[in-house]
CSV table of C-alpha atoms in Angstrom, one decimal:
chain,number,residue,atom,x,y,z
A,300,MET,CA,14.0,28.8,13.0
A,301,ALA,CA,16.2,26.2,11.2
A,302,PHE,CA,13.5,23.6,11.6
A,303,ALA,CA,10.8,25.9,10.3
A,304,VAL,CA,12.9,26.6,7.2
A,305,ILE,CA,13.6,23.0,6.6
A,306,MET,CA,9.7,22.2,6.8
A,307,ILE,CA,8.7,25.0,4.4
A,308,ALA,CA,11.3,23.8,2.1
A,309,ALA,CA,10.1,20.2,2.2
A,310,LEU,CA,6.5,21.2,1.7
A,311,SER,CA,7.4,23.4,-1.3
A,312,LEU,CA,9.8,21.0,-3.0
A,313,PRO,CA,9.3,20.7,-6.8
A,314,SER,CA,7.5,17.3,-7.7
A,315,ALA,CA,10.6,16.2,-9.8
A,316,LEU,CA,12.7,16.7,-6.8
A,317,GLN,CA,10.2,15.0,-4.5
A,318,SER,CA,10.2,12.0,-6.9
A,319,ARG,CA,13.9,11.8,-7.1
A,320,ILE,CA,14.2,11.8,-3.2
A,321,GLY,CA,11.4,9.0,-3.1
A,322,ASP,CA,13.3,6.9,-5.5
A,323,VAL,CA,16.3,7.2,-3.5
A,324,SER,CA,14.5,6.5,-0.3
A,325,ARG,CA,12.9,3.3,-1.8
A,326,GLU,CA,16.2,2.0,-3.2
A,327,VAL,CA,17.7,2.1,0.2
A,328,VAL,CA,14.9,0.4,2.0
A,329,ALA,CA,13.7,-2.0,-0.7
A,330,PRO,CA,16.4,-4.8,-0.1
A,331,LEU,CA,15.5,-4.7,3.7
A,332,GLN,CA,11.8,-4.9,2.8
A,333,SER,CA,12.4,-7.6,0.3
A,334,GLY,CA,14.5,-9.7,2.8
A,335,LEU,CA,11.8,-9.3,5.6
A,336,SER,CA,9.1,-10.2,3.1
A,337,ILE,CA,10.9,-13.3,1.9
A,338,PHE,CA,11.6,-14.3,5.7
A,339,GLY,CA,7.7,-13.9,6.3
A,340,SER,CA,6.8,-15.8,3.5
A,341,ARG,CA,9.1,-18.7,4.2
A,342,LEU,CA,7.7,-18.9,7.8
A,343,ARG,CA,4.1,-18.9,6.5
A,344,GLU,CA,5.0,-21.7,3.9
A,345,ALA,CA,6.7,-23.9,6.5
A,346,SER,CA,3.7,-23.3,8.9
A,347,LEU,CA,1.4,-24.3,6.1
A,348,ALA,CA,3.6,-27.2,5.2
A,349,ILE,CA,3.4,-28.7,8.8
A,350,ARG,CA,-0.3,-28.0,9.1
A,351,GLY,CA,-1.1,-29.4,5.7
A,352,LEU,CA,1.1,-32.6,5.7
A,353,GLY,CA,-2.0,-34.9,5.9
A,354,GLY,CA,-3.9,-33.5,3.0
A,355,MET,CA,-1.0,-33.2,0.5
A,356,ALA,CA,-1.6,-36.4,-1.2
A,357,ALA,CA,-5.1,-35.3,-2.2
A,358,GLN,CA,-4.0,-31.9,-3.0
A,359,ASN,CA,-1.3,-33.1,-5.3
A,360,ARG,CA,-3.7,-35.2,-7.1
A,361,GLU,CA,-6.1,-32.4,-7.6
A,362,MET,CA,-3.3,-30.1,-8.8
A,363,SER,CA,-2.3,-32.7,-11.3
A,364,GLN,CA,-5.7,-32.8,-12.7
A,365,GLU,CA,-5.7,-29.1,-12.8
A,366,LEU,CA,-2.3,-28.8,-14.5
A,367,THR,CA,-3.5,-31.4,-17.2
A,368,ARG,CA,-6.6,-29.3,-17.8
A,369,LEU,CA,-4.5,-26.1,-18.0
A,370,ARG,CA,-2.1,-27.5,-20.5
A,371,ASN,CA,-4.8,-28.5,-22.7
A,372,GLU,CA,-6.4,-25.0,-22.5
A,373,VAL,CA,-2.9,-23.4,-23.2
A,374,ARG,CA,-2.5,-25.6,-26.2
A,375,VAL,CA,-5.9,-24.6,-27.6
A,376,GLY,CA,-5.2,-21.0,-26.5
A,377,ARG,CA,-2.0,-20.8,-28.6
A,378,ALA,CA,-3.6,-22.1,-31.8
A,379,LEU,CA,-6.4,-19.5,-31.2
A,380,ALA,CA,-3.8,-16.8,-30.5
A,381,SER,CA,-1.8,-17.7,-33.6
A,382,GLU,CA,-5.1,-17.6,-35.7
A,383,ASN,CA,-6.1,-14.3,-34.2
A,384,ARG,CA,-2.6,-12.8,-35.1
A,385,ARG,CA,-2.8,-14.0,-38.7
A,386,LEU,CA,-6.5,-12.7,-39.1
A,387,ARG,CA,-5.6,-9.3,-37.3
A,388,ALA,CA,-2.6,-8.9,-39.6
A,389,ALA,CA,-4.8,-9.7,-42.8
A,390,LEU,CA,-7.3,-7.1,-41.7
A,391,GLN,CA,-4.4,-4.7,-40.6
A,392,LEU,CA,-5.7,-4.3,-37.0
A,393,ARG,CA,-3.4,-3.2,-34.2
A,394,GLN,CA,-2.2,-5.8,-31.7
A,395,THR,CA,-4.4,-5.7,-28.6
A,396,TYR,CA,-2.5,-8.0,-26.1
A,397,PRO,CA,1.0,-7.9,-25.3
A,398,ASP,CA,3.4,-10.7,-25.7
A,399,GLU,CA,5.6,-10.1,-22.7
A,400,LEU,CA,4.7,-10.1,-19.0
A,401,ILE,CA,7.3,-9.0,-16.4
A,402,PRO,CA,7.1,-11.1,-13.2
A,403,SER,CA,7.5,-9.1,-9.9
A,404,GLU,CA,7.4,-10.1,-6.4
A,405,VAL,CA,5.3,-8.1,-3.9
A,406,VAL,CA,7.5,-6.9,-1.1
A,407,ALA,CA,5.4,-4.2,0.7
A,408,ARG,CA,2.3,-2.4,1.0
A,409,ASP,CA,1.6,1.3,1.4
A,410,ILE,CA,3.4,2.6,4.6
A,411,THR,CA,0.8,5.1,5.7
A,412,GLY,CA,-2.6,3.3,4.9
A,413,TRP,CA,-4.0,6.3,3.2
A,414,TRP,CA,-3.5,4.8,-0.2
A,415,ARG,CA,-3.9,1.2,-1.3
A,416,THR,CA,-0.7,0.5,-3.1
A,417,VAL,CA,1.8,-2.5,-3.1
A,418,ARG,CA,5.5,-2.3,-3.9
A,419,VAL,CA,7.1,-4.9,-6.1
A,420,ALA,CA,10.7,-5.8,-6.6
A,421,LYS,CA,11.5,-6.2,-10.2
A,422,ASP,CA,14.6,-6.8,-12.3
A,423,SER,CA,16.9,-3.8,-12.4
A,424,GLY,CA,17.5,-4.3,-16.1
A,425,VAL,CA,13.8,-4.1,-16.9
A,426,GLU,CA,12.2,-0.6,-17.5
A,427,VAL,CA,8.7,-0.3,-16.2
A,428,PRO,CA,7.0,3.0,-17.2
A,429,VAL,CA,4.5,4.8,-15.1
A,430,ASN,CA,0.9,3.5,-16.1
A,431,SER,CA,2.1,0.0,-16.8
A,432,THR,CA,-0.6,-2.4,-16.1
A,433,ALA,CA,-0.3,-4.9,-13.3
A,434,ILE,CA,-2.3,-8.4,-13.3
A,435,THR,CA,-2.4,-11.7,-11.8
A,436,ALA,CA,-3.6,-15.1,-13.3
A,437,ASP,CA,-7.0,-14.2,-11.7
A,438,GLY,CA,-7.4,-10.5,-13.2
A,439,LEU,CA,-6.5,-6.9,-13.0
A,440,VAL,CA,-4.5,-5.7,-10.0
A,441,GLY,CA,-4.0,-1.9,-10.8
A,442,LYS,CA,-1.4,0.3,-12.5
A,443,VAL,CA,2.2,1.5,-11.7
A,444,VAL,CA,2.3,4.9,-10.2
A,445,SER,CA,6.0,5.1,-9.6
A,446,SER,CA,9.0,3.2,-10.5
A,447,SER,CA,12.6,3.2,-9.6
A,448,ARG,CA,15.6,1.0,-10.6
A,449,ASN,CA,14.6,-2.1,-8.6
A,450,THR,CA,11.1,-1.4,-7.5
A,451,ALA,CA,7.6,-0.3,-8.7
A,452,ASP,CA,4.6,1.1,-6.8
A,453,ILE,CA,1.3,-0.2,-7.8
A,454,LEU,CA,-2.0,1.6,-7.3
A,455,LEU,CA,-4.5,-1.1,-6.6
A,456,VAL,CA,-7.7,-1.3,-8.4
A,457,SER,CA,-9.5,-1.0,-5.1
A,458,ASP,CA,-8.1,2.4,-4.1
A,459,PRO,CA,-10.6,5.2,-4.8
A,460,THR,CA,-8.4,7.2,-6.9
A,461,CYS,CA,-7.8,4.4,-9.3
A,462,ARG,CA,-10.4,4.6,-12.1
A,463,VAL,CA,-10.7,2.0,-14.6
A,464,SER,CA,-12.9,2.1,-17.9
A,465,VAL,CA,-14.6,-1.3,-18.0
A,466,ARG,CA,-17.3,-3.1,-19.8
A,467,ILE,CA,-20.0,-5.6,-18.5
A,468,GLU,CA,-19.1,-8.6,-20.8
A,469,ARG,CA,-22.6,-10.2,-21.0
A,470,VAL,CA,-24.5,-7.0,-21.9
A,471,GLY,CA,-21.7,-5.0,-23.4
A,472,VAL,CA,-22.4,-1.8,-21.3
A,473,SER,CA,-19.4,0.3,-20.4
A,474,GLY,CA,-18.8,2.5,-17.3
A,475,VAL,CA,-16.1,3.6,-14.9
A,476,LEU,CA,-14.9,1.5,-11.9
A,477,SER,CA,-13.3,2.9,-9.0
A,478,GLY,CA,-12.4,1.4,-5.5
A,479,VAL,CA,-14.5,2.1,-2.3
A,480,HIS,CA,-13.6,2.4,1.3
A,481,SER,CA,-15.2,-0.6,3.1
A,482,LEU,CA,-14.9,-1.4,6.6
A,483,GLY,CA,-14.6,-5.0,8.2
A,484,LYS,CA,-13.5,-8.2,6.9
A,485,GLY,CA,-13.7,-9.6,3.4
A,486,ARG,CA,-12.2,-8.9,0.0
A,487,ALA,CA,-11.8,-5.5,-1.5
A,488,LEU,CA,-14.6,-3.8,-3.2
A,489,CYS,CA,-15.0,-1.4,-6.1
A,490,ARG,CA,-18.2,0.4,-7.6
A,491,LEU,CA,-19.3,0.6,-11.0
A,492,ASP,CA,-21.1,3.9,-11.5
A,493,PHE,CA,-23.7,5.4,-13.8
A,494,ILE,CA,-25.1,2.2,-15.7
A,495,ASN,CA,-28.1,2.7,-17.8
A,496,LYS,CA,-31.1,2.0,-15.7
A,497,ASP,CA,-32.8,0.0,-18.5
A,498,VAL,CA,-29.9,-2.6,-18.8
A,499,GLU,CA,-30.4,-5.8,-17.1
A,500,VAL,CA,-27.4,-6.3,-14.9
A,501,ARG,CA,-27.1,-9.5,-12.9
A,502,VAL,CA,-25.1,-10.6,-9.9
A,503,GLY,CA,-22.1,-12.7,-11.2
A,504,ASP,CA,-21.8,-10.9,-14.4
A,505,GLU,CA,-18.1,-10.6,-15.5
A,506,VAL,CA,-16.6,-7.0,-15.7
A,507,VAL,CA,-13.5,-6.5,-18.1
A,508,THR,CA,-11.5,-3.6,-19.1
A,509,SER,CA,-12.9,-1.7,-22.1
A,510,GLY,CA,-9.5,-0.5,-23.3
A,511,LEU,CA,-10.9,3.0,-23.3
A,512,GLY,CA,-8.8,5.7,-21.6
A,513,GLY,CA,-5.5,4.4,-22.8
A,514,ILE,CA,-4.0,2.9,-19.7
A,515,PHE,CA,-5.4,-0.7,-19.4
A,516,PRO,CA,-5.5,-3.1,-22.2
A,517,LYS,CA,-8.9,-4.4,-23.6
A,518,GLY,CA,-10.5,-7.4,-22.3
A,519,LEU,CA,-8.7,-8.1,-18.9
A,520,LEU,CA,-11.0,-9.7,-16.3
A,521,VAL,CA,-11.4,-7.1,-13.4
A,522,GLY,CA,-14.1,-8.8,-11.3
A,523,ARG,CA,-17.7,-10.0,-11.0
A,524,ILE,CA,-20.8,-8.0,-9.9
A,525,ALA,CA,-21.8,-8.8,-6.4
A,526,ARG,CA,-24.8,-6.3,-5.9
A,527,VAL,CA,-26.8,-4.1,-8.2
A,528,TYR,CA,-28.7,-1.1,-7.0
A,529,ARG,CA,-30.5,2.1,-8.1
A,530,GLY,CA,-29.2,5.6,-7.2
A,531,PRO,CA,-31.3,7.9,-5.0
A,532,ALA,CA,-32.9,9.6,-8.1
A,533,GLY,CA,-33.4,6.2,-9.9
A,534,LEU,CA,-32.0,7.5,-13.0
A,535,TYR,CA,-28.9,5.1,-13.0
A,536,GLN,CA,-27.9,1.8,-11.6
A,537,TYR,CA,-24.8,1.2,-9.6
A,538,ALA,CA,-23.0,-2.1,-9.1
A,539,ASP,CA,-20.6,-3.3,-6.4
A,540,VAL,CA,-17.7,-5.3,-8.1
A,541,VAL,CA,-15.5,-7.8,-6.3
A,542,PRO,CA,-12.1,-7.9,-7.9
A,543,SER,CA,-11.2,-11.4,-9.1
A,544,ALA,CA,-7.6,-11.0,-8.1
A,545,ASP,CA,-7.3,-11.5,-4.4
A,546,LEU,CA,-5.7,-8.0,-3.7
A,547,SER,CA,-5.2,-8.8,0.1
A,548,ASN,CA,-3.1,-11.7,-0.7
A,549,LEU,CA,-0.7,-10.7,-3.6
A,550,ASN,CA,2.6,-12.6,-4.0
A,551,ILE,CA,3.6,-12.3,-7.6
A,552,VAL,CA,2.2,-10.0,-10.1
A,553,PHE,CA,2.8,-9.5,-13.8
A,554,LEU,CA,3.6,-6.1,-15.3
A,555,ILE,CA,2.6,-5.2,-19.0
A,556,GLU,CA,4.6,-2.7,-20.7
A,557,PRO,CA,2.3,0.0,-22.2
A,558,ARG,CA,4.6,-0.2,-25.3
A,559,LEU,CA,2.3,-1.4,-28.0
A,560,GLU,CA,-0.1,0.8,-29.9
A,561,GLY,CA,-3.6,0.8,-28.6
A,562,PHE,CA,-2.6,1.0,-24.9
B,289,MET,CA,26.0,6.7,18.0
B,290,THR,CA,22.5,8.2,18.4
B,291,ALA,CA,22.3,8.9,15.0
B,292,LEU,CA,23.5,5.5,13.9
B,293,VAL,CA,20.9,3.7,16.1
B,294,ALA,CA,18.2,6.1,14.7
B,295,ILE,CA,19.0,5.3,11.2
B,296,PHE,CA,19.1,1.7,11.8
B,297,MET,CA,15.8,1.7,13.8
B,298,ALA,CA,14.0,4.0,11.1
B,299,LEU,CA,15.0,1.5,8.3
B,300,MET,CA,13.7,-1.5,10.3
B,301,ALA,CA,10.6,0.4,11.4
B,302,SER,CA,9.7,1.6,7.9
B,303,SER,CA,10.3,-2.0,6.3
B,304,LEU,CA,8.2,-3.5,9.1
B,305,GLN,CA,5.5,-0.9,8.8
B,306,ALA,CA,5.3,-1.5,5.2
B,307,ILE,CA,5.0,-5.4,5.5
B,308,LEU,CA,3.1,-5.9,8.6
B,309,PRO,CA,-0.6,-7.0,7.9
B,310,THR,CA,-3.6,-4.7,8.7
B,311,TRP,CA,-7.0,-5.6,10.4
B,312,GLY,CA,-10.3,-4.6,9.0
B,313,ALA,CA,-11.7,-4.1,12.5
B,314,MET,CA,-9.1,-1.5,12.9
B,315,GLY,CA,-9.9,0.4,9.7
B,316,HIS,CA,-7.0,-1.3,8.0
B,317,ALA,CA,-4.7,1.0,9.8
B,318,LYS,CA,-0.9,0.3,9.7
B,319,MET,CA,1.1,-0.2,12.8
B,320,PRO,CA,2.6,3.3,13.3
B,321,LEU,CA,6.2,2.1,14.2
B,322,LEU,CA,7.9,5.2,12.8
B,323,LEU,CA,5.6,7.6,14.8
B,324,CYS,CA,6.5,5.4,18.0
B,325,LEU,CA,10.1,5.8,17.1
B,326,ALA,CA,9.8,9.6,16.9
B,327,LEU,CA,7.9,9.6,20.1
B,328,TYR,CA,10.4,7.5,21.9
B,329,TYR,CA,13.1,10.2,20.9
B,330,ALA,CA,10.7,12.9,22.1
B,331,LEU,CA,10.9,11.2,25.5
B,332,THR,CA,14.3,10.6,25.9
B,333,ARG,CA,16.3,13.2,24.0
B,334,ARG,CA,16.7,17.0,24.2
B,335,LYS,CA,14.4,19.1,22.0
B,336,GLN,CA,16.8,19.6,19.2
B,337,VAL,CA,17.8,16.1,18.6
B,338,ALA,CA,14.2,14.8,19.0
B,339,LEU,CA,13.0,17.4,16.4
B,340,ALA,CA,15.9,16.4,14.0
B,341,ILE,CA,15.1,12.8,14.2
B,342,ALA,CA,11.3,13.6,13.9
B,343,ILE,CA,12.1,15.5,10.5
B,344,PHE,CA,14.2,12.5,9.5
B,345,LEU,CA,11.6,9.8,10.2
B,346,GLY,CA,8.7,12.0,8.8
B,347,LEU,CA,10.6,12.2,5.6
B,348,ILE,CA,11.2,8.5,5.5
B,349,GLN,CA,7.5,7.9,5.9
B,350,ASP,CA,6.7,10.4,3.2
B,351,THR,CA,9.1,9.2,0.7
B,352,GLN,CA,8.1,5.5,1.1
B,353,GLY,CA,4.6,5.9,-0.2
B,354,MET,CA,2.4,8.2,-2.2
B,355,THR,CA,2.1,11.0,0.5
B,356,PRO,CA,3.5,14.3,-0.7
B,357,VAL,CA,6.7,15.2,1.0
B,358,GLY,CA,6.4,17.3,4.2
B,359,VAL,CA,2.9,15.7,5.3
B,360,SER,CA,4.2,13.1,7.8
B,361,LEU,CA,7.2,15.3,8.5
B,362,LEU,CA,5.2,18.2,9.7
B,363,ALA,CA,2.9,15.9,11.7
B,364,PHE,CA,5.7,14.1,13.4
B,365,PHE,CA,7.3,17.4,14.1
B,366,ALA,CA,4.0,18.8,15.7
B,367,VAL,CA,3.6,16.1,18.2
B,368,VAL,CA,7.2,15.6,18.9
B,369,PHE,CA,7.4,19.3,19.8
B,370,VAL,CA,4.4,19.2,22.1
B,371,ILE,CA,5.4,15.8,23.8
B,372,ASN,CA,9.1,17.0,24.3
B,373,SER,CA,7.6,20.2,25.9
B,374,TYR,CA,5.5,18.5,28.5
B,375,ARG,CA,7.2,15.3,29.3
B,376,GLU,CA,8.7,16.6,32.5
B,377,GLU,CA,5.2,17.2,33.9
B,378,VAL,CA,4.4,13.4,33.9
B,379,PHE,CA,5.9,10.0,34.9
B,380,ILE,CA,7.7,9.5,31.7
B,381,LEU,CA,9.3,6.1,32.5
B,382,HIS,CA,5.9,4.5,33.2
B,383,PRO,CA,4.5,2.4,30.2
B,384,ALA,CA,1.0,3.7,31.0
B,385,THR,CA,2.3,7.3,30.2
B,386,HIS,CA,3.7,5.9,26.9
B,387,ALA,CA,0.4,4.4,25.9
B,388,ILE,CA,-1.5,7.6,26.7
B,389,PHE,CA,0.9,9.8,25.0
B,390,ALA,CA,1.1,7.5,21.9
B,391,PHE,CA,-2.7,7.4,21.5
B,392,CYS,CA,-3.1,11.2,21.9
B,393,ALA,CA,-0.1,11.7,19.6
B,394,SER,CA,-1.3,9.4,16.9
B,395,VAL,CA,-4.8,11.0,16.8
B,396,VAL,CA,-3.1,14.6,16.4
B,397,ALA,CA,-0.6,13.4,13.8
B,398,ASP,CA,-3.5,11.7,11.8
B,399,LEU,CA,-5.6,15.0,12.0
B,400,VAL,CA,-2.5,17.0,11.0
B,401,MET,CA,-1.9,14.7,8.1
B,402,LEU,CA,-5.6,14.7,7.1
B,403,ILE,CA,-5.6,18.6,6.7
B,404,LEU,CA,-2.3,18.6,4.9
B,405,LEU,CA,-3.5,15.8,2.6
B,406,GLY,CA,-6.7,17.8,1.9
B,407,LEU,CA,-4.5,20.6,0.8
B,408,LEU,CA,-1.8,18.9,-1.1
B,409,ALA,CA,-3.5,15.7,-2.4
B,410,PRO,CA,-7.1,16.8,-3.3
B,411,GLY,CA,-7.6,13.6,-5.4
B,412,LEU,CA,-7.5,11.5,-2.3
B,413,LYS,CA,-11.0,10.2,-1.3
B,414,LEU,CA,-11.6,9.2,2.2
B,415,GLY,CA,-14.9,8.0,3.6
B,416,ILE,CA,-15.8,9.4,7.0
B,417,TRP,CA,-16.4,6.1,8.8
B,418,ALA,CA,-13.4,4.3,7.3
B,419,THR,CA,-11.3,7.4,8.2
B,420,LEU,CA,-12.6,7.6,11.8
B,421,ALA,CA,-11.9,3.7,12.2
B,422,ARG,CA,-8.5,4.2,10.7
B,423,ILE,CA,-7.6,7.0,13.1
B,424,LEU,CA,-8.8,5.1,16.1
B,425,GLY,CA,-7.1,2.0,14.9
B,426,THR,CA,-3.9,3.6,14.5
B,427,ALA,CA,-4.1,5.3,18.0
B,428,SER,CA,-5.0,1.9,19.5
B,429,MET,CA,-1.9,0.2,17.9
B,430,ALA,CA,0.3,3.2,18.7
B,431,ALA,CA,-0.8,2.8,22.5
B,432,ILE,CA,0.2,-0.8,22.4
B,433,CYS,CA,3.2,-0.4,20.2
B,434,LEU,CA,5.1,2.6,22.0
B,435,PRO,CA,5.6,0.8,25.3
B,436,VAL,CA,7.3,-2.1,23.4
B,437,VAL,CA,9.3,0.2,21.1
B,438,TYR,CA,10.4,2.3,24.1
B,439,GLN,CA,11.8,-0.8,25.9
B,440,ALA,CA,13.3,-2.3,22.7
B,441,VAL,CA,15.1,0.8,21.7
B,442,TRP,CA,16.0,2.0,25.3
B,443,HIS,CA,17.8,-1.3,26.0
B,444,LEU,CA,19.6,-1.0,22.6
B,445,ASP,CA,20.6,2.6,23.7
B,446,LEU,CA,21.5,1.4,27.2
B,447,ALA,CA,23.7,-1.3,25.8
B,448,LEU,CA,25.5,1.2,23.5
B,449,GLY,CA,25.9,3.8,26.2
B,450,ASN,CA,23.6,6.2,24.5
B,451,VAL,CA,21.5,6.5,27.8
B,452,LYS,CA,21.9,6.1,31.5
B,453,LYS,CA,20.3,3.3,33.5
B,454,ARG,CA,16.9,4.4,34.9
B,455,GLY,CA,17.4,7.8,33.4
B,456,VAL,CA,17.3,9.8,30.1
B,457,ALA,CA,19.6,11.4,27.8
B,458,TRP,CA,18.8,14.9,28.2
B,459,PRO,CA,20.4,17.5,28.2
């Protein structure tokens, strides 16, 4: 009888209380998850270091070249950003891109496997609201769905419940992207629905966020088109999109606070 | 002491379950360590203790992800109740029994969760083949995992005096 009462109470808890219990539970488990995650990554790093000793000189040379190239790009990018800020201010346009990125380390994935989420450990002093955007250097990762003092849970862009308003950069066509369940190996896959059938969409086209919908900032790279096909009725085109961020191998993500106008 | 061991093992199991990798061939199923822990207590403790621990472990699993509170809790409760009721009909100390129990319990728990998720989280979209692969993947991993979890926790319980050698702790 007592067990039945406990279960009925658990199933009918108000969402605010569920969220509070979840926050407490996450805060208790997060340090252990973080510790185990760090231990695991140290082991992986040690194993990679031992296996890759021979190729380290060549790798170092490549990375030095890459660093030089990226430094040049950053210098050019800074000048362009500064010019862009001046021009936007002159035209009284809203700022589209944030200045501040919050680095966070991925410590765990969804415990049940029903959703595609990752948990990140963040600085306790940093407030990360729900719907903050998560990115890596390669592209969009997802959005924050819950946040507690030291952790935040991110719903990945490959989850079917995560819908992103996007634009195909080359042709300027907008659409809604969502994750698909895929079997087997390989990277996660998303699908872009209801593309006008008369638009010529090519494999390899870049897909970026459109900024519509008010959650994701405009212009973030989401992925590239891997396959284009017609629907059964032939009225629309559909496209499979491979996310540019490697969602199965996330270590550090950057969170963007949705504090600016235009988000 | 049983409560302390259960809490410690629950924290370890939930942390490991969240960080261990998944395999595409198994439908990206997670290693069901919390379920296996609940089954261990179903096999070695009297009904009230096993059910209380099942509720605790279910609550931990629900609060660690996006699953609405009560889904895993009810699924764990159901399988622990059934296994605890029928354990005396079988050779409960044999690893083969553990593997079979774990496989069946995992399938039942996943089906209960699917039904409840359909009611409580209608936004969740699941493909038929992906779900089937995931259920079978979880069940296969549970069958491998429970004999190991059983031995590990049983030896810890034995060292702490919670169970008797070659025996169980009920009543």
